[in-house]
Amino acid sequence: MNRMFFRILAPVFLLVGLAWLPEASAQLYAKGAPPGSTFVRVLNGTANPSLAGFIGDSPQLPLPPYTAGQFAFMPPGSVPVQIGPLKESFDFAADRFYSVANTDSGLKVFELEGFKSQLKAMVVVLNLLPDTTVSLKTSDGKTAIIEGVVPFKAAQREINPLAITMALFKGDQKIADVPSTVLERGKASSLIVGGTVSVPVLRWDEQK
């Protein structure tokens, strides 16, 4: 009976022992970003379909219109970025998050900070409209969430996680209702504003 019991449990003991080895842990978890890294991603800022790109020498998957890829971490400094036929080098600082978007007037960089409090939800607006300053408000226009985001810039705000209906405004004029989303603690929800004022394209990009 004791020998049979040991033969049954021996594989379990082996797996438990392997779980404590650094090599086993490295296979289960992706390597974290070293302190002082910079974080960069590409964003297809036009209606052109499936544009691929590069961050440094790393190829990026093709992106549908007005969508962003995943952040890649790297040492801060000068990094070449390419989206479709457009290519340019940018200086990226430590502990910052950058979205590089292709536009009809070239590559544009949107710079953001990370979370200050993981107990909050972060809301971000990335404005790809070339000639319009926009604000994100509650759908009735009474409460501003993020105000005055100028063309080709981003703005962010940490708020308490909650479910609200929102709309995009140009001054006091409502441009469009914003698609519904759930603002969750510890999650950044980025509203990509593209298209035109008359025919806006609003898409949420959510990354934990």
mmCIF file of C-alpha atoms in Angstrom:
data_model
loop_
_atom_site.group_PDB
_atom_site.id
_atom_site.type_symbol
_atom_site.label_atom_id
_atom_site.label_comp_id
_atom_site.label_asym_id
_atom_site.label_seq_id
_atom_site.Cartn_x
_atom_site.Cartn_y
_atom_site.Cartn_z
ATOM 1 C CA MET A 1 0.000 0.000 0.000
ATOM 2 C CA ASN A 2 2.779 2.470 0.890
ATOM 3 C CA ARG A 3 4.652 1.747 -2.352
ATOM 4 C CA MET A 4 1.494 2.234 -4.408
ATOM 5 C CA PHE A 5 0.779 5.510 -2.563
ATOM 6 C CA PHE A 6 4.313 6.787 -3.310
ATOM 7 C CA ARG A 7 4.074 5.836 -7.003
ATOM 8 C CA ILE A 8 0.832 7.842 -7.304
ATOM 9 C CA LEU A 9 2.190 10.941 -5.543
ATOM 10 C CA ALA A 10 5.726 10.939 -6.943
ATOM 11 C CA PRO A 11 4.808 12.936 -10.090
ATOM 12 C CA VAL A 12 3.036 15.484 -7.875
ATOM 13 C CA PHE A 13 6.123 15.868 -5.673
ATOM 14 C CA LEU A 14 8.235 16.346 -8.822
ATOM 15 C CA LEU A 15 5.973 19.093 -10.191
ATOM 16 C CA VAL A 16 5.898 20.895 -6.860
ATOM 17 C CA GLY A 17 9.691 20.763 -6.698
ATOM 18 C CA LEU A 18 10.047 22.123 -10.255
ATOM 19 C CA ALA A 19 7.743 25.016 -9.450
ATOM 20 C CA TRP A 20 10.375 26.351 -7.044
ATOM 21 C CA LEU A 21 13.127 26.357 -9.669
ATOM 22 C CA PRO A 22 13.889 29.697 -11.340
ATOM 23 C CA GLU A 23 13.981 28.014 -14.764
ATOM 24 C CA ALA A 24 10.423 26.726 -14.332
ATOM 25 C CA SER A 25 9.169 30.121 -13.194
ATOM 26 C CA ALA A 26 10.815 31.805 -16.195
ATOM 27 C CA GLN A 27 8.849 29.552 -18.530
ATOM 28 C CA LEU A 28 5.547 30.453 -16.890
ATOM 29 C CA TYR A 29 5.877 34.229 -16.651
ATOM 30 C CA ALA A 30 6.973 36.792 -19.247
ATOM 31 C CA LYS A 31 10.004 38.872 -18.385
ATOM 32 C CA GLY A 32 9.033 42.169 -16.760
ATOM 33 C CA ALA A 33 10.221 45.539 -17.919
ATOM 34 C CA PRO A 34 13.408 46.725 -16.149
ATOM 35 C CA PRO A 35 13.113 49.919 -14.086
ATOM 36 C CA GLY A 36 13.501 53.034 -16.204
ATOM 37 C CA SER A 37 12.179 51.442 -19.398
ATOM 38 C CA THR A 38 10.223 53.328 -22.011
ATOM 39 C CA PHE A 39 7.034 51.895 -23.526
ATOM 40 C CA VAL A 40 6.181 52.346 -27.200
ATOM 41 C CA ARG A 41 3.417 51.139 -29.487
ATOM 42 C CA VAL A 42 2.223 51.945 -33.008
ATOM 43 C CA LEU A 43 -1.234 53.228 -33.900
ATOM 44 C CA ASN A 44 -2.900 53.210 -37.306
ATOM 45 C CA GLY A 45 -4.251 56.768 -37.328
ATOM 46 C CA THR A 46 -5.897 56.650 -40.748
ATOM 47 C CA ALA A 47 -8.646 54.797 -42.587
ATOM 48 C CA ASN A 48 -6.025 52.810 -44.523
ATOM 49 C CA PRO A 49 -6.514 49.121 -43.739
ATOM 50 C CA SER A 50 -3.999 46.768 -42.175
ATOM 51 C CA LEU A 51 -0.865 48.899 -41.993
ATOM 52 C CA ALA A 52 2.160 47.066 -40.597
ATOM 53 C CA GLY A 53 5.120 48.694 -38.887
ATOM 54 C CA PHE A 54 8.370 48.434 -36.959
ATOM 55 C CA ILE A 55 9.558 49.644 -33.557
ATOM 56 C CA GLY A 56 13.304 49.552 -33.882
ATOM 57 C CA ASP A 57 13.978 46.199 -35.536
ATOM 58 C CA SER A 58 10.857 44.555 -34.095
ATOM 59 C CA PRO A 59 8.055 44.017 -36.631
ATOM 60 C CA GLN A 60 4.539 45.005 -35.586
ATOM 61 C CA LEU A 61 1.387 43.224 -36.687
ATOM 62 C CA PRO A 62 -0.812 44.913 -39.305
ATOM 63 C CA LEU A 63 -3.393 47.197 -37.690
ATOM 64 C CA PRO A 64 -6.926 47.989 -38.836
ATOM 65 C CA PRO A 65 -7.903 51.683 -39.083
ATOM 66 C CA TYR A 66 -7.798 53.644 -35.814
ATOM 67 C CA THR A 67 -6.477 50.803 -33.692
ATOM 68 C CA ALA A 68 -3.308 50.488 -31.615
ATOM 69 C CA GLY A 69 -0.870 47.654 -31.065
ATOM 70 C CA GLN A 70 0.601 46.400 -27.817
ATOM 71 C CA PHE A 71 3.196 48.363 -25.865
ATOM 72 C CA ALA A 72 6.793 47.168 -26.191
ATOM 73 C CA PHE A 73 9.341 48.093 -23.537
ATOM 74 C CA MET A 74 12.923 49.093 -24.289
ATOM 75 C CA PRO A 75 15.736 51.302 -22.976
ATOM 76 C CA PRO A 76 14.991 55.024 -23.319
ATOM 77 C CA GLY A 77 16.654 56.949 -26.119
ATOM 78 C CA SER A 78 16.370 57.368 -29.873
ATOM 79 C CA VAL A 79 14.275 54.677 -31.559
ATOM 80 C CA PRO A 80 13.245 54.472 -35.242
ATOM 81 C CA VAL A 81 9.555 53.807 -35.812
ATOM 82 C CA GLN A 82 7.930 52.856 -39.103
ATOM 83 C CA ILE A 83 4.252 52.575 -39.984
ATOM 84 C CA GLY A 84 3.512 51.735 -43.599
ATOM 85 C CA PRO A 85 5.882 53.858 -45.735
ATOM 86 C CA LEU A 86 6.476 56.474 -43.004
ATOM 87 C CA LYS A 87 9.646 56.180 -40.910
ATOM 88 C CA GLU A 88 11.194 58.522 -38.332
ATOM 89 C CA SER A 89 13.370 58.353 -35.210
ATOM 90 C CA PHE A 90 12.085 59.683 -31.894
ATOM 91 C CA ASP A 91 13.614 60.274 -28.461
ATOM 92 C CA PHE A 92 11.664 58.351 -25.828
ATOM 93 C CA ALA A 93 12.071 59.097 -22.117
ATOM 94 C CA ALA A 94 12.111 56.614 -19.235
ATOM 95 C CA ASP A 95 8.871 55.691 -17.485
ATOM 96 C CA ARG A 96 6.685 57.130 -20.243
ATOM 97 C CA PHE A 97 4.142 55.557 -22.584
ATOM 98 C CA TYR A 98 4.206 56.545 -26.265
ATOM 99 C CA SER A 99 1.765 55.887 -29.089
ATOM 100 C CA VAL A 100 3.214 56.668 -32.515
ATOM 101 C CA ALA A 101 0.475 57.202 -35.106
ATOM 102 C CA ASN A 102 0.614 57.591 -38.845
ATOM 103 C CA THR A 103 -1.447 60.524 -40.138
ATOM 104 C CA ASP A 104 -1.906 62.353 -43.432
ATOM 105 C CA SER A 105 0.682 64.881 -42.181
ATOM 106 C CA GLY A 106 3.288 62.345 -41.047
ATOM 107 C CA LEU A 107 4.019 60.405 -37.865
ATOM 108 C CA LYS A 108 2.689 61.919 -34.622
ATOM 109 C CA VAL A 109 3.697 60.993 -31.074
ATOM 110 C CA PHE A 110 1.263 60.843 -28.158
ATOM 111 C CA GLU A 111 3.007 60.822 -24.764
ATOM 112 C CA LEU A 112 1.378 59.655 -21.531
ATOM 113 C CA GLU A 113 2.325 58.871 -17.952
ATOM 114 C CA GLY A 114 1.614 55.657 -16.117
ATOM 115 C CA PHE A 115 -0.788 55.095 -13.228
ATOM 116 C CA LYS A 116 -0.326 57.083 -10.062
ATOM 117 C CA SER A 117 -2.933 54.988 -8.210
ATOM 118 C CA GLN A 118 -3.908 51.451 -9.157
ATOM 119 C CA LEU A 119 -7.093 52.032 -7.164
ATOM 120 C CA LYS A 120 -8.316 54.335 -9.929
ATOM 121 C CA ALA A 121 -9.372 53.811 -13.532
ATOM 122 C CA MET A 122 -7.502 55.798 -16.170
ATOM 123 C CA VAL A 123 -9.271 57.500 -19.067
ATOM 124 C CA VAL A 124 -7.222 58.679 -22.053
ATOM 125 C CA VAL A 125 -8.226 60.656 -25.148
ATOM 126 C CA LEU A 126 -5.982 60.537 -28.241
ATOM 127 C CA ASN A 127 -7.112 63.192 -30.718
ATOM 128 C CA LEU A 128 -6.340 62.377 -34.355
ATOM 129 C CA LEU A 129 -8.590 65.126 -35.753
ATOM 130 C CA PRO A 130 -6.255 67.575 -37.522
ATOM 131 C CA ASP A 131 -8.155 70.813 -36.865
ATOM 132 C CA THR A 132 -10.476 70.264 -33.895
ATOM 133 C CA THR A 133 -9.978 70.492 -30.140
ATOM 134 C CA VAL A 134 -12.214 67.989 -28.368
ATOM 135 C CA SER A 135 -13.477 67.286 -24.852
ATOM 136 C CA LEU A 136 -14.851 64.144 -23.264
ATOM 137 C CA LYS A 137 -17.911 64.772 -21.108
ATOM 138 C CA THR A 138 -20.885 62.953 -19.691
ATOM 139 C CA SER A 139 -23.483 62.453 -22.402
ATOM 140 C CA ASP A 140 -25.602 65.350 -21.120
ATOM 141 C CA GLY A 141 -22.602 67.673 -21.391
ATOM 142 C CA LYS A 142 -22.850 68.799 -17.771
ATOM 143 C CA THR A 143 -19.690 67.187 -16.414
ATOM 144 C CA ALA A 144 -16.295 67.353 -18.117
ATOM 145 C CA ILE A 145 -14.078 64.296 -17.828
ATOM 146 C CA ILE A 146 -11.179 65.449 -20.034
ATOM 147 C CA GLU A 147 -11.238 68.937 -21.565
ATOM 148 C CA GLY A 148 -9.413 70.691 -24.376
ATOM 149 C CA VAL A 149 -7.483 67.933 -26.136
ATOM 150 C CA VAL A 150 -5.809 69.707 -29.065
ATOM 151 C CA PRO A 151 -5.132 68.039 -32.439
ATOM 152 C CA PHE A 152 -2.537 65.248 -32.394
ATOM 153 C CA LYS A 153 -2.187 65.315 -28.616
ATOM 154 C CA ALA A 154 -3.347 63.084 -25.783
ATOM 155 C CA ALA A 155 -4.706 63.814 -22.325
ATOM 156 C CA GLN A 156 -5.417 61.537 -19.407
ATOM 157 C CA ARG A 157 -7.201 61.485 -16.075
ATOM 158 C CA GLU A 158 -7.566 58.986 -13.258
ATOM 159 C CA ILE A 159 -11.095 58.661 -11.912
ATOM 160 C CA ASN A 160 -13.046 56.345 -9.667
ATOM 161 C CA PRO A 161 -14.131 53.201 -11.543
ATOM 162 C CA LEU A 162 -17.782 53.519 -12.537
ATOM 163 C CA ALA A 163 -20.222 53.033 -15.396
ATOM 164 C CA ILE A 164 -21.176 56.285 -17.139
ATOM 165 C CA THR A 165 -22.381 57.300 -20.575
ATOM 166 C CA MET A 166 -20.052 59.719 -22.349
ATOM 167 C CA ALA A 167 -19.970 61.887 -25.451
ATOM 168 C CA LEU A 168 -17.352 63.774 -27.441
ATOM 169 C CA PHE A 169 -17.732 67.546 -27.646
ATOM 170 C CA LYS A 170 -16.313 70.461 -29.608
ATOM 171 C CA GLY A 171 -16.848 73.262 -27.133
ATOM 172 C CA ASP A 172 -20.518 72.991 -26.189
ATOM 173 C CA GLN A 173 -21.399 71.169 -29.403
ATOM 174 C CA LYS A 174 -21.817 67.419 -29.132
ATOM 175 C CA ILE A 175 -19.908 65.652 -31.883
ATOM 176 C CA ALA A 176 -20.994 62.095 -31.102
ATOM 177 C CA ASP A 177 -21.953 59.712 -28.359
ATOM 178 C CA VAL A 178 -19.069 57.558 -27.205
ATOM 179 C CA PRO A 179 -19.392 53.749 -27.338
ATOM 180 C CA SER A 180 -20.097 52.297 -23.925
ATOM 181 C CA THR A 181 -17.262 50.832 -21.884
ATOM 182 C CA VAL A 182 -16.667 49.768 -18.292
ATOM 183 C CA LEU A 183 -14.043 51.812 -16.468
ATOM 184 C CA GLU A 184 -12.223 49.341 -14.227
ATOM 185 C CA ARG A 185 -9.767 49.825 -11.396
ATOM 186 C CA GLY A 186 -6.173 49.453 -12.606
ATOM 187 C CA LYS A 187 -7.123 49.572 -16.292
ATOM 188 C CA ALA A 188 -6.327 52.292 -18.836
ATOM 189 C CA SER A 189 -9.132 52.911 -21.323
ATOM 190 C CA SER A 190 -7.980 54.996 -24.284
ATOM 191 C CA LEU A 191 -10.498 56.639 -26.605
ATOM 192 C CA ILE A 192 -9.032 56.949 -30.106
ATOM 193 C CA VAL A 193 -10.716 59.849 -31.908
ATOM 194 C CA GLY A 194 -10.377 59.635 -35.694
ATOM 195 C CA GLY A 195 -12.267 60.301 -38.899
ATOM 196 C CA THR A 196 -13.710 63.794 -39.224
ATOM 197 C CA VAL A 197 -15.943 66.026 -37.121
ATOM 198 C CA SER A 198 -18.876 65.290 -39.432
ATOM 199 C CA VAL A 199 -18.147 61.539 -39.525
ATOM 200 C CA PRO A 200 -16.128 60.715 -36.389
ATOM 201 C CA VAL A 201 -14.653 57.298 -35.659
ATOM 202 C CA LEU A 202 -14.480 56.583 -31.929
ATOM 203 C CA ARG A 203 -12.837 53.422 -30.660
ATOM 204 C CA TRP A 204 -11.803 52.278 -27.212
ATOM 205 C CA ASP A 205 -8.443 50.650 -26.677
ATOM 206 C CA GLU A 206 -8.166 48.929 -23.294
ATOM 207 C CA GLN A 207 -4.955 47.620 -21.787
ATOM 208 C CA LYS A 208 -4.338 46.416 -18.241
#
